[in-house]
Coordinates of N, CA and C in Angstrom, one line a residue:
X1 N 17.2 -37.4 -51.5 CA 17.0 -36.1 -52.2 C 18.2 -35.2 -51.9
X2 N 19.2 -35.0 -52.9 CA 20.1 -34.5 -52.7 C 19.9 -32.6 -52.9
X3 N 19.8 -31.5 -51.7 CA 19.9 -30.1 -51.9 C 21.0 -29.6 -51.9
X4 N 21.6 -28.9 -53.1 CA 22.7 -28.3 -53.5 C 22.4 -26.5 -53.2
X5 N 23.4 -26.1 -52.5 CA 23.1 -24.6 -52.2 C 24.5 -24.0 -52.8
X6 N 24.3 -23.1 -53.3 CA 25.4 -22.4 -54.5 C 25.2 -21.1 -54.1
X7 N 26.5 -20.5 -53.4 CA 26.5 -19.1 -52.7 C 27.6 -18.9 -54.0
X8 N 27.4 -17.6 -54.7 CA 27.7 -17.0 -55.7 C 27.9 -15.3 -55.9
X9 N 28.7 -14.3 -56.4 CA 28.2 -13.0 -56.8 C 27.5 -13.4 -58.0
X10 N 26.6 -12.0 -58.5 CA 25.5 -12.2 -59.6 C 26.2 -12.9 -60.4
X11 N 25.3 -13.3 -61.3 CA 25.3 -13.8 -62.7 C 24.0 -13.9 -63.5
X12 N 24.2 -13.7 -65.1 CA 22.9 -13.9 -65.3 C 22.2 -15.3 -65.6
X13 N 20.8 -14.8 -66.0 CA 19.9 -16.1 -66.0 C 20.6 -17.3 -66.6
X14 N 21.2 -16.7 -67.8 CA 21.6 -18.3 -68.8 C 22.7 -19.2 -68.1
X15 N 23.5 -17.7 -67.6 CA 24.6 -18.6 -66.9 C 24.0 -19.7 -65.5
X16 N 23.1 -19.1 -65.2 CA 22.2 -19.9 -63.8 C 21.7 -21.1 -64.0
X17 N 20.9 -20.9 -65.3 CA 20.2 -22.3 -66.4 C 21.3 -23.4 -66.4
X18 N 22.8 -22.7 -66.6 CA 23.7 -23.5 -67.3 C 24.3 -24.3 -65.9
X19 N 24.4 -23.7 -65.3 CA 24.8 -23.9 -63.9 C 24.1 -25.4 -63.1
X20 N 22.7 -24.8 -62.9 CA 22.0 -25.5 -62.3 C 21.9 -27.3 -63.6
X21 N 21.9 -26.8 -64.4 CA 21.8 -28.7 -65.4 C 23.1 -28.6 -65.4
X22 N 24.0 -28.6 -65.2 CA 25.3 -29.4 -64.9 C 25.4 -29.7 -63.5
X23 N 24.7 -29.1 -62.2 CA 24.6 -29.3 -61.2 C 24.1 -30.6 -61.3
X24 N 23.2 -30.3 -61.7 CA 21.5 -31.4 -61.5 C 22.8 -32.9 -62.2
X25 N 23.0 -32.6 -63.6 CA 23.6 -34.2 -63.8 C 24.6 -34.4 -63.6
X26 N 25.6 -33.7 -62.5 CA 26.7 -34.6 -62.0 C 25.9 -35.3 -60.5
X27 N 25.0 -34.6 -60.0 CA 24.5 -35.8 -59.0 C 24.2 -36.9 -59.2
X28 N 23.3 -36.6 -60.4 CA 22.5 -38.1 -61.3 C 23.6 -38.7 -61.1
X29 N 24.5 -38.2 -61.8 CA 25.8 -39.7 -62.6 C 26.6 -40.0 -61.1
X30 N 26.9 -39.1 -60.6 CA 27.6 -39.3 -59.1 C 27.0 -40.5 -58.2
X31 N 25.5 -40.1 -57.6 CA 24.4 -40.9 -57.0 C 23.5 -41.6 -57.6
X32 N 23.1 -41.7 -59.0 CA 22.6 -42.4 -59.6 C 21.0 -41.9 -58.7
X33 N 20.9 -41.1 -59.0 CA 19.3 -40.6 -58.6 C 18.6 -40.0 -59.5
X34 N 17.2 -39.9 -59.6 CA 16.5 -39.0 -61.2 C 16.6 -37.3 -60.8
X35 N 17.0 -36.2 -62.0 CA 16.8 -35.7 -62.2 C 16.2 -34.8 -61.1
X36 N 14.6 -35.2 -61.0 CA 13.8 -34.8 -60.1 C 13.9 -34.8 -58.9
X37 N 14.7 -35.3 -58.6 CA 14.9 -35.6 -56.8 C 16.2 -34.5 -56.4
X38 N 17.0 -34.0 -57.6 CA 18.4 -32.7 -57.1 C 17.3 -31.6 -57.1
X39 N 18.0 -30.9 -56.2 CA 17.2 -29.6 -55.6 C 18.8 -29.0 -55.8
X40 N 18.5 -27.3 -56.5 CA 19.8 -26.7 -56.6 C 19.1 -25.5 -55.9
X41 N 19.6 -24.4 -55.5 CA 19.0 -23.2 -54.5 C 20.1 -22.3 -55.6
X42 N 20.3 -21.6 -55.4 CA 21.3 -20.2 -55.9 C 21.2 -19.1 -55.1
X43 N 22.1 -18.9 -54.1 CA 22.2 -17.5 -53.3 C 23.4 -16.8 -53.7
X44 N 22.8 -15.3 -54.1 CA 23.9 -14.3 -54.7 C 23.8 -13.4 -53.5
X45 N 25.2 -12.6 -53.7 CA 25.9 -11.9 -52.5 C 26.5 -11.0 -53.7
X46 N 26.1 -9.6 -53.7 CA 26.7 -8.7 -54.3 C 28.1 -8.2 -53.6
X47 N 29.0 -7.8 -54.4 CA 30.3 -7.6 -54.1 C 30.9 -7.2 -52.6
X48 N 30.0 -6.1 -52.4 CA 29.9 -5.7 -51.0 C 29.9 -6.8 -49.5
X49 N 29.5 -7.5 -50.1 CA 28.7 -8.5 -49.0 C 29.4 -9.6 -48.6
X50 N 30.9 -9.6 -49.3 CA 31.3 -10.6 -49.3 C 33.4 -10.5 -49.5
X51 N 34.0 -11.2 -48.8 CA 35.5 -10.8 -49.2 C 36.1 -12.1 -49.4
X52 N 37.4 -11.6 -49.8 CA 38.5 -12.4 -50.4 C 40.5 -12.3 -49.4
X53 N 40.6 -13.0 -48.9 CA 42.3 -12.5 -48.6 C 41.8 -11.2 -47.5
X54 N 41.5 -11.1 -46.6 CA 41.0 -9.8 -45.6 C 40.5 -8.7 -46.6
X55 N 40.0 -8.7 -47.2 CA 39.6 -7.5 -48.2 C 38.1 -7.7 -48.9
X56 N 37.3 -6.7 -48.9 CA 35.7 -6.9 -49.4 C 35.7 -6.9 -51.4
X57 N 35.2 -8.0 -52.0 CA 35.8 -8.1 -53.2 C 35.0 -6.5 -53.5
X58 N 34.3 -6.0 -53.1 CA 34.0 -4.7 -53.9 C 35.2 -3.3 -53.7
X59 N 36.1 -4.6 -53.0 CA 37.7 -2.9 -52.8 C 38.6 -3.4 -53.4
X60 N 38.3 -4.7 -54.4 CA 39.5 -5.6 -55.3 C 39.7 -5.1 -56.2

């Protein structure tokens, strides 16, 4: 049972939909496992919460 965890800033739903079924079937095709067995998680980090190059991307 392959769990995929995707630390991200927001995005919306569709892009999340879109995200997670290209997740889901590059495992399939990678590992050859069904569908139902990838587990995708989505953790968002608003700008604040997170940096880039010593810098918090919400001062970029």
């Amino acid at each position: 049972m392959p769990i995929v965890t995707i630390q991200q800033g927001p995005r919306d739903v569709e892009q999340k939909r879109e995200l997670v079924r290209k997740v889901t079937e590059a495992f399939m095709e990678a590992l050859e496992v069904p569908a139902e067995s990838v587990y995708v998680w989505i953790q968002e980090y608003q700008a604040e919460n997170w940096g880039v190059a010593g810098k918090l991307t919400a001062d970029r």
